[in-house]
């Protein structure tokens, strides 16, 4: 490690150059990252929502649509606006009338359907023109077109990031011992954040959640690494020069920081086992972010210390962090009281967290702030009620069955109405799929019966229905939509000529029918829109989705013959994945952290005690929604529980490791006091950053997913800090015998390192140095040494070695 550290420090300009090039590339590449804004896109391929969305994308065209509500207008004014919107060439349909569904309490609601698919930019341009034409009116617009939500989140996260920078800067200044270390820490973290963001380009597409919160979570998870190295350097610099202290500190920090990062990575790995793909997406982004944090601390920060070293010496100040000996005394005094109380608290928290009211959509969640779209949706909902519909897809080709399915569904009280080709009115009371004879068609379109007969004959030949030609046309009927579109095609190809008035009627009918067919009938499947009298989610809604399969399945056979897609189905699928993912995340995160702790402490009892404390913090954290009767988006639990287990366990490791070490030379009370005084600066620095950053995300984001993650992370970290400061020390004191009896540390033969004359000593020393010494030393010793040196070593130096703080040249080489 000393050789590696020496190479890094002495070749710092090379690393500055390489990292600078990487930063330039990352800053550019971060603009190329594609972001997925749909949570349903991360459902497993086997989920009904995924299969339904895939089928709809292949079989149907969804035209752009929007709801526009105008308030504080009379009905006459509302009707005039309706006429203006309907007259637009890019609008094919505007639903409006004097019923309460479209005009209520001086507010008008227009359901607008554009003439282009929803991903066509002309739809958004048309909507902007409509909004501009209503300038001066009180309007609220609700639409799924465009990336308005993504743009809103991006703007919100800019504010959050700026606030987090202020928080980090304030915390670092408060907890630092020299002002010049602050830019070192900020530059180190800034570089790692840019590298992590830019390299997301290689992942192809990431979720909007990962894109929004990774940089903040990266700070919360990995700021410890830079602080550990900085504190180690300051400790070494008390007896060594800048370069030598930098080298020795880095050689010791590499294994220490790497070991610390393993628990965090272990917790994040658990998310990769989730069926819900967003867990894997976030895990990869965060693990990569942690890697670049280590990369920056090990390769960039040593060089920065060399650059800012003299400034750090000149800007030292008194520590603002107070001693907390009173907490250590309290913990010792209550060592027999707190543990049993904590056990009872954990049992209660386990029960309450199991009752946490999880939700799988946004309809029931109230966020601290609301964006423009949320306000519009809420205003429209308050004025005209909610609309919840799902798309039922059945095999196409049989209009009669489709009509029977819709009638069966509309007979249920859970269904308001259905919309499909079979019950969509075309003209003069005829539905699109009503069958007409040649005579009925001639009367409907006012054409000669002979012309209709020839048209029907051509259709029969095209349909290869030769029996109808032979037997005559008296009983031959064709669905209206099919014969109209066939006639239009014949006119387009020049086989049929119509007079201008009839041609205009045919064009209008064909345009309406084509749009209906594009949206409701595909090559293999038909789509029926089922409007429900049920909320988007809930046990009753999910149960009826299953009943819909049974009702429609009675008319169609085959495993995948019937599919249901929509917000309710998506949330039902999320609930199903959560049941499994919840168990997997808990088990894998605990096992991963347990494995790291077993090798860290070489004891079975210590890891169990530490995990009990942090798992207790997790259960307490997710008891709050139950107690407050507030809904929690399910993903907040899955992600935060993994992060809390992986990251907050570090606080417990710092305290337990130091306490175990000090117990070898102190009694319980003094060891507890010294441990907390030692650990408090590290815990308060990184912990306060995570707490404040989490609450900033939770209170400044209007997205329920991001908001929930932030609130749970901030609250969970605060609970973890309280428990490791006020509960863990008592558990360690009471559980000493358990830890000792479950230790599997292997005793090794003692080998005394001997040195004579002038000797350089670095490491944990136990032995004779002109008197018995136990402690960590970094010194030049003149005399005889016979000692056990662990976590370091001894090296005999030439007799003329300097007595000063600098190492001799031969050693530096």
Short mmCIF file of C-alpha atoms in Angstrom, two decimals, residues 145-472:
data_model
loop_
_atom_site.label_atom_id
_atom_site.label_comp_id
_atom_site.label_asym_id
_atom_site.label_seq_id
_atom_site.Cartn_x
_atom_site.Cartn_y
_atom_site.Cartn_z
CA UNK A 145 -48.46 14.31 -24.28
CA UNK A 146 -44.88 15.51 -24.13
CA UNK A 147 -42.37 15.37 -21.28
CA UNK A 148 -43.84 18.06 -19.06
CA UNK A 149 -43.41 15.90 -15.95
CA UNK A 150 -39.75 15.24 -16.76
CA UNK A 151 -39.11 18.93 -17.36
CA UNK A 152 -40.78 19.80 -14.06
CA UNK A 153 -38.70 17.24 -12.14
CA UNK A 154 -35.51 18.52 -13.79
CA UNK A 155 -36.28 22.09 -12.70
CA UNK A 156 -37.12 20.97 -9.17
CA UNK A 157 -33.91 18.95 -8.87
CA UNK A 158 -31.86 21.98 -9.90
CA UNK A 159 -33.28 23.78 -6.86
CA UNK A 160 -32.68 20.71 -4.67
CA UNK A 161 -29.09 20.34 -5.92
CA UNK A 162 -28.36 24.00 -5.22
CA UNK A 163 -29.78 23.63 -1.71
CA UNK A 164 -27.75 20.46 -1.14
CA UNK A 165 -24.58 22.30 -2.17
CA UNK A 166 -25.34 24.95 0.46
CA UNK A 167 -26.03 22.22 3.04
CA UNK A 168 -22.80 20.37 2.25
CA UNK A 169 -20.75 23.56 2.32
CA UNK A 170 -22.25 24.62 5.65
CA UNK A 171 -21.73 21.20 7.25
CA UNK A 172 -18.15 20.94 6.02
CA UNK A 173 -17.27 24.40 7.33
CA UNK A 174 -18.88 23.59 10.69
CA UNK A 175 -17.20 20.19 11.06
CA UNK A 176 -13.81 21.02 9.55
CA UNK A 177 -10.66 21.86 11.47
CA UNK A 178 -9.14 23.90 8.64
CA UNK A 179 -10.99 26.02 6.08
CA UNK A 180 -8.80 24.97 3.13
CA UNK A 181 -9.92 21.34 3.44
CA UNK A 182 -13.42 22.37 2.31
CA UNK A 183 -12.44 23.01 -1.36
CA UNK A 184 -10.49 19.74 -1.36
CA UNK A 185 -13.58 17.83 -0.28
CA UNK A 186 -15.88 19.73 -2.66
CA UNK A 187 -13.61 19.23 -5.66
CA UNK A 188 -13.28 15.53 -4.86
CA UNK A 189 -16.99 15.02 -4.61
CA UNK A 190 -17.76 17.26 -7.60
CA UNK A 191 -15.43 15.24 -9.80
CA UNK A 192 -16.99 11.94 -8.72
CA UNK A 193 -20.50 13.32 -9.35
CA UNK A 194 -19.64 14.48 -12.89
CA UNK A 195 -17.96 11.16 -13.72
CA UNK A 196 -20.94 9.19 -12.41
CA UNK A 197 -23.47 11.31 -14.31
CA UNK A 198 -21.54 11.24 -17.59
CA UNK A 199 -20.92 7.50 -17.60
CA UNK A 200 -24.69 6.87 -17.39
CA UNK A 201 -24.43 7.32 -21.15
CA UNK A 202 -22.99 3.81 -21.42
CA UNK A 203 -26.08 2.37 -19.72
CA UNK A 204 -28.26 3.54 -22.62
CA UNK A 205 -31.44 4.55 -20.75
CA UNK A 206 -31.92 5.21 -17.05
CA UNK A 207 -35.07 5.93 -15.06
CA UNK A 208 -36.10 9.46 -14.17
CA UNK A 209 -35.75 8.46 -10.50
CA UNK A 210 -32.08 7.48 -10.95
CA UNK A 211 -31.44 10.56 -13.05
CA UNK A 212 -32.96 12.84 -10.41
CA UNK A 213 -31.69 11.56 -7.08
CA UNK A 214 -28.43 9.71 -7.80
CA UNK A 215 -26.21 12.74 -7.35
CA UNK A 216 -27.78 13.58 -3.98
CA UNK A 217 -27.72 9.96 -2.80
CA UNK A 218 -24.13 9.67 -3.99
CA UNK A 219 -23.21 12.53 -1.71
CA UNK A 220 -25.09 10.99 1.19
CA UNK A 221 -23.60 7.54 0.68
CA UNK A 222 -19.98 8.34 -0.12
CA UNK A 223 -19.03 11.63 1.51
CA UNK A 224 -17.61 9.55 4.38
CA UNK A 225 -14.79 8.33 2.17
CA UNK A 226 -13.29 11.76 1.57
CA UNK A 227 -13.78 12.74 5.22
CA UNK A 228 -12.05 9.56 6.46
CA UNK A 229 -9.05 10.19 4.22
CA UNK A 230 -8.90 13.88 5.17
CA UNK A 231 -9.02 13.10 8.90
CA UNK A 232 -6.38 10.40 8.46
CA UNK A 233 -4.12 12.89 6.66
CA UNK A 234 -4.51 15.51 9.42
CA UNK A 235 -3.65 12.87 12.00
CA UNK A 236 -0.50 11.81 10.15
CA UNK A 237 0.47 15.41 9.46
CA UNK A 238 0.89 16.05 13.17
CA UNK A 239 4.25 14.23 13.00
CA UNK A 240 5.00 14.07 9.26
CA UNK A 241 5.43 16.52 6.42
CA UNK A 242 2.75 17.12 3.81
CA UNK A 243 4.03 14.58 1.27
CA UNK A 244 4.88 11.87 3.77
CA UNK A 245 1.60 12.33 5.67
CA UNK A 246 -0.29 12.17 2.38
CA UNK A 247 1.43 8.89 1.44
CA UNK A 248 1.01 7.21 4.82
CA UNK A 249 -2.61 8.40 5.16
CA UNK A 250 -3.49 7.09 1.69
CA UNK A 251 -1.84 3.73 2.35
CA UNK A 252 -4.00 3.31 5.44
CA UNK A 253 -7.16 4.84 3.98
CA UNK A 254 -7.36 2.57 0.92
CA UNK A 255 -8.14 -0.66 2.83
CA UNK A 256 -10.18 1.19 5.47
CA UNK A 257 -12.40 3.06 2.99
CA UNK A 258 -12.74 0.07 0.67
CA UNK A 259 -13.93 -2.03 3.60
CA UNK A 260 -16.41 0.68 4.60
CA UNK A 261 -17.82 0.86 1.07
CA UNK A 262 -18.56 -2.87 0.98
CA UNK A 263 -21.49 -2.60 3.39
CA UNK A 264 -23.05 0.14 1.28
CA UNK A 265 -22.54 -1.81 -1.93
CA UNK A 266 -23.93 -4.91 -0.19
CA UNK A 267 -27.14 -3.07 0.64
CA UNK A 268 -27.46 -1.75 -2.91
CA UNK A 269 -26.86 -5.16 -4.46
CA UNK A 270 -30.11 -6.28 -2.82
CA UNK A 271 -32.02 -3.94 -5.18
CA UNK A 272 -30.62 -5.79 -8.18
CA UNK A 273 -32.64 -8.85 -7.17
CA UNK A 274 -35.95 -6.98 -7.51
CA UNK A 275 -38.39 -8.09 -10.20
CA UNK A 276 -39.29 -4.45 -10.65
CA UNK A 277 -36.54 -3.24 -12.98
CA UNK A 278 -36.19 0.21 -11.48
CA UNK A 279 -34.42 -1.39 -8.49
CA UNK A 280 -31.72 -2.79 -10.75
CA UNK A 281 -31.51 0.54 -12.58
CA UNK A 282 -30.95 2.50 -9.38
CA UNK A 283 -28.58 -0.10 -7.93
CA UNK A 284 -26.31 0.04 -11.00
CA UNK A 285 -26.31 3.86 -11.03
CA UNK A 286 -25.56 4.11 -7.29
CA UNK A 287 -22.91 1.37 -7.20
CA UNK A 288 -21.22 3.05 -10.16
CA UNK A 289 -21.44 6.37 -8.31
CA UNK A 290 -19.78 4.83 -5.26
CA UNK A 291 -17.02 3.40 -7.44
CA UNK A 292 -16.30 6.85 -8.87
CA UNK A 293 -16.35 8.30 -5.35
CA UNK A 294 -13.63 5.81 -4.37
CA UNK A 295 -11.83 6.57 -7.63
CA UNK A 296 -11.80 10.31 -6.86
CA UNK A 297 -10.74 9.86 -3.22
CA UNK A 298 -7.87 7.49 -4.06
CA UNK A 299 -6.55 9.12 -7.25
CA UNK A 300 -7.59 12.79 -7.20
CA UNK A 301 -7.76 13.79 -3.55
CA UNK A 302 -4.10 12.94 -2.70
CA UNK A 303 -2.99 15.37 -5.41
CA UNK A 304 -5.41 18.03 -4.18
CA UNK A 305 -3.99 17.67 -0.67
CA UNK A 306 -0.52 18.32 -2.06
CA UNK A 307 -1.83 21.46 -3.80
CA UNK A 308 -3.84 22.75 -0.81
CA UNK A 309 -1.55 21.34 1.92
CA UNK A 310 0.13 24.62 2.85
CA UNK A 311 -3.19 26.46 2.76
CA UNK A 312 -4.65 23.85 5.10
CA UNK A 313 -1.81 24.49 7.54
CA UNK A 314 -2.45 28.23 7.44
CA UNK A 315 -6.23 28.12 7.81
CA UNK A 316 -6.57 25.93 10.89
CA UNK A 317 -9.30 26.90 13.32
CA UNK A 318 -10.82 25.64 16.50
CA UNK A 319 -13.21 22.73 16.05
CA UNK A 320 -16.86 23.73 16.25
CA UNK A 321 -17.96 20.20 17.16
CA UNK A 322 -18.38 19.89 20.92
CA UNK A 323 -17.45 16.93 23.07
CA UNK A 324 -20.46 14.80 23.96
CA UNK A 325 -19.15 13.12 27.11
CA UNK A 326 -22.56 13.60 28.72
CA UNK A 327 -24.11 11.20 26.19
CA UNK A 328 -21.47 8.59 27.00
CA UNK A 329 -22.21 8.98 30.72
CA UNK A 330 -25.94 8.70 30.05
CA UNK A 331 -25.44 5.56 27.95
CA UNK A 332 -23.38 3.94 30.71
CA UNK A 333 -25.92 4.88 33.35
CA UNK A 334 -28.84 3.41 31.34
CA UNK A 335 -27.08 0.31 30.02
CA UNK A 336 -29.49 -2.04 31.77
CA UNK A 337 -32.62 0.03 30.99
CA UNK A 338 -32.35 1.00 27.32
CA UNK A 339 -31.76 -2.47 25.74
CA UNK A 340 -35.01 -4.06 27.00
CA UNK A 341 -36.95 -0.89 26.14
CA UNK A 342 -35.40 -0.97 22.66
CA UNK A 343 -36.41 -4.62 22.19
CA UNK A 344 -40.02 -3.75 23.02
CA UNK A 345 -39.85 -0.74 20.72
CA UNK A 346 -38.53 -2.87 17.86
CA UNK A 347 -41.29 -5.44 18.34
CA UNK A 348 -43.91 -2.69 18.19
CA UNK A 349 -42.22 -1.07 15.18
CA UNK A 350 -42.10 -4.42 13.38
CA UNK A 351 -45.85 -4.79 13.84
CA UNK A 352 -46.65 -1.20 12.78
CA UNK A 353 -44.34 -1.25 9.75
CA UNK A 354 -46.16 -4.39 8.60
CA UNK A 355 -49.36 -2.31 8.54
CA UNK A 356 -47.77 0.50 6.49
CA UNK A 357 -50.37 1.78 3.96
CA UNK A 358 -48.43 1.26 0.74
CA UNK A 359 -49.84 2.54 -2.54
CA UNK A 360 -48.73 1.81 -6.09
CA UNK A 361 -49.88 4.92 -7.91
CA UNK A 362 -49.97 8.67 -7.32
CA UNK A 363 -53.71 9.23 -6.99
CA UNK A 364 -53.82 8.91 -3.18
CA UNK A 365 -50.54 10.64 -2.32
CA UNK A 366 -50.30 14.26 -1.22
CA UNK A 367 -46.88 15.82 -1.91
CA UNK A 368 -45.68 18.92 -0.03
CA UNK A 369 -45.52 20.87 -3.29
CA UNK A 370 -47.63 20.55 -6.44
CA UNK A 371 -46.58 21.27 -10.00
CA UNK A 372 -48.73 22.86 -12.68
CA UNK A 373 -49.99 19.51 -14.03
CA UNK A 374 -50.99 18.27 -10.59
CA UNK A 375 -52.88 21.48 -9.85
CA UNK A 376 -54.71 21.18 -13.19
CA UNK A 377 -55.63 17.53 -12.57
CA UNK A 378 -56.87 18.39 -9.08
CA UNK A 379 -58.98 21.33 -10.30
CA UNK A 380 -60.53 19.24 -13.09
CA UNK A 381 -61.20 16.40 -10.68
CA UNK A 382 -62.87 18.71 -8.16
CA UNK A 383 -65.09 20.26 -10.82
CA UNK A 384 -66.00 17.24 -12.95
CA UNK A 385 -64.91 14.17 -10.99
CA UNK A 386 -62.26 11.57 -11.66
CA UNK A 387 -62.12 9.38 -14.74
CA UNK A 388 -60.61 5.91 -14.46
CA UNK A 389 -60.59 3.64 -17.47
CA UNK A 390 -58.74 0.53 -18.61
CA UNK A 391 -58.24 -0.95 -22.07
CA UNK A 392 -59.63 -4.45 -22.59
CA UNK A 393 -58.05 -6.20 -25.57
CA UNK A 394 -59.76 -9.18 -27.17
CA UNK A 395 -59.18 -11.07 -30.46
CA UNK A 396 -60.57 -9.06 -33.38
CA UNK A 397 -62.87 -10.22 -36.15
CA UNK A 398 -66.13 -10.81 -34.34
CA UNK A 399 -68.12 -7.62 -33.74
CA UNK A 400 -71.01 -9.55 -32.23
CA UNK A 401 -68.82 -10.97 -29.45
CA UNK A 402 -67.35 -7.53 -28.77
CA UNK A 403 -70.86 -6.11 -28.39
CA UNK A 404 -71.86 -8.93 -26.03
CA UNK A 405 -68.74 -8.40 -23.90
CA UNK A 406 -69.49 -4.69 -23.57
CA UNK A 407 -73.11 -5.37 -22.63
CA UNK A 408 -71.99 -7.89 -19.99
CA UNK A 409 -69.53 -5.38 -18.52
CA UNK A 410 -71.98 -2.47 -18.58
CA UNK A 411 -74.42 -4.61 -16.59
CA UNK A 412 -71.96 -4.47 -13.67
CA UNK A 413 -72.27 -1.62 -11.17
CA UNK A 414 -68.49 -1.22 -11.18
CA UNK A 415 -68.64 -0.08 -14.83
CA UNK A 416 -69.91 3.33 -15.92
CA UNK A 417 -69.79 2.63 -19.65
CA UNK A 418 -67.71 1.00 -22.38
CA UNK A 419 -66.49 2.30 -25.71
CA UNK A 420 -65.62 0.09 -28.67
CA UNK A 421 -66.33 -0.12 -32.35
CA UNK A 422 -69.55 -2.01 -31.66
CA UNK A 423 -71.19 0.84 -29.73
CA UNK A 424 -69.66 3.88 -31.43
CA UNK A 425 -72.25 5.79 -33.44
CA UNK A 426 -71.35 6.46 -37.06
CA UNK A 427 -74.29 8.30 -38.65
CA UNK A 428 -78.09 8.46 -38.49
CA UNK A 429 -78.28 6.14 -35.48
CA UNK A 430 -76.15 3.39 -37.02
CA UNK A 431 -73.19 2.06 -35.06
CA UNK A 432 -69.85 1.47 -36.75
CA UNK A 433 -70.24 -2.28 -36.74
CA UNK A 434 -73.94 -2.46 -37.60
CA UNK A 435 -74.44 -4.58 -40.73
CA UNK A 436 -76.25 -3.02 -43.68
CA UNK A 437 -77.65 -4.55 -46.84
CA UNK A 438 -77.07 -2.97 -50.25
CA UNK A 439 -80.51 -1.34 -50.11
CA UNK A 440 -79.97 0.06 -46.59
CA UNK A 441 -76.61 1.46 -47.69
CA UNK A 442 -78.14 3.13 -50.73
CA UNK A 443 -80.77 4.80 -48.55
CA UNK A 444 -78.21 5.93 -45.96
CA UNK A 445 -75.90 7.57 -48.52
CA UNK A 446 -78.64 8.47 -51.02
CA UNK A 447 -77.09 6.55 -53.94
CA UNK A 448 -78.77 4.41 -56.59
CA UNK A 449 -79.52 0.87 -55.50
CA UNK A 450 -77.75 -0.49 -58.61
CA UNK A 451 -74.59 1.34 -57.60
CA UNK A 452 -74.83 -0.09 -54.09
CA UNK A 453 -75.36 -3.54 -55.51
CA UNK A 454 -72.25 -3.26 -57.68
CA UNK A 455 -70.29 -1.98 -54.66
CA UNK A 456 -71.41 -4.93 -52.56
CA UNK A 457 -70.55 -7.34 -55.37
CA UNK A 458 -67.04 -5.85 -55.59
CA UNK A 459 -66.69 -6.13 -51.82
CA UNK A 460 -67.77 -9.81 -51.88
CA UNK A 461 -65.24 -10.58 -54.61
CA UNK A 462 -62.52 -8.76 -52.68
CA UNK A 463 -63.58 -10.69 -49.56
CA UNK A 464 -63.52 -13.93 -51.60
CA UNK A 465 -67.12 -14.54 -50.54
CA UNK A 466 -68.21 -15.99 -53.88
CA UNK A 467 -71.24 -17.75 -52.40
CA UNK A 468 -72.90 -14.37 -51.93
CA UNK A 469 -72.44 -13.54 -55.60
CA UNK A 470 -74.01 -16.81 -56.69
CA UNK A 471 -76.91 -16.71 -54.22
CA UNK A 472 -77.68 -13.00 -54.68
#
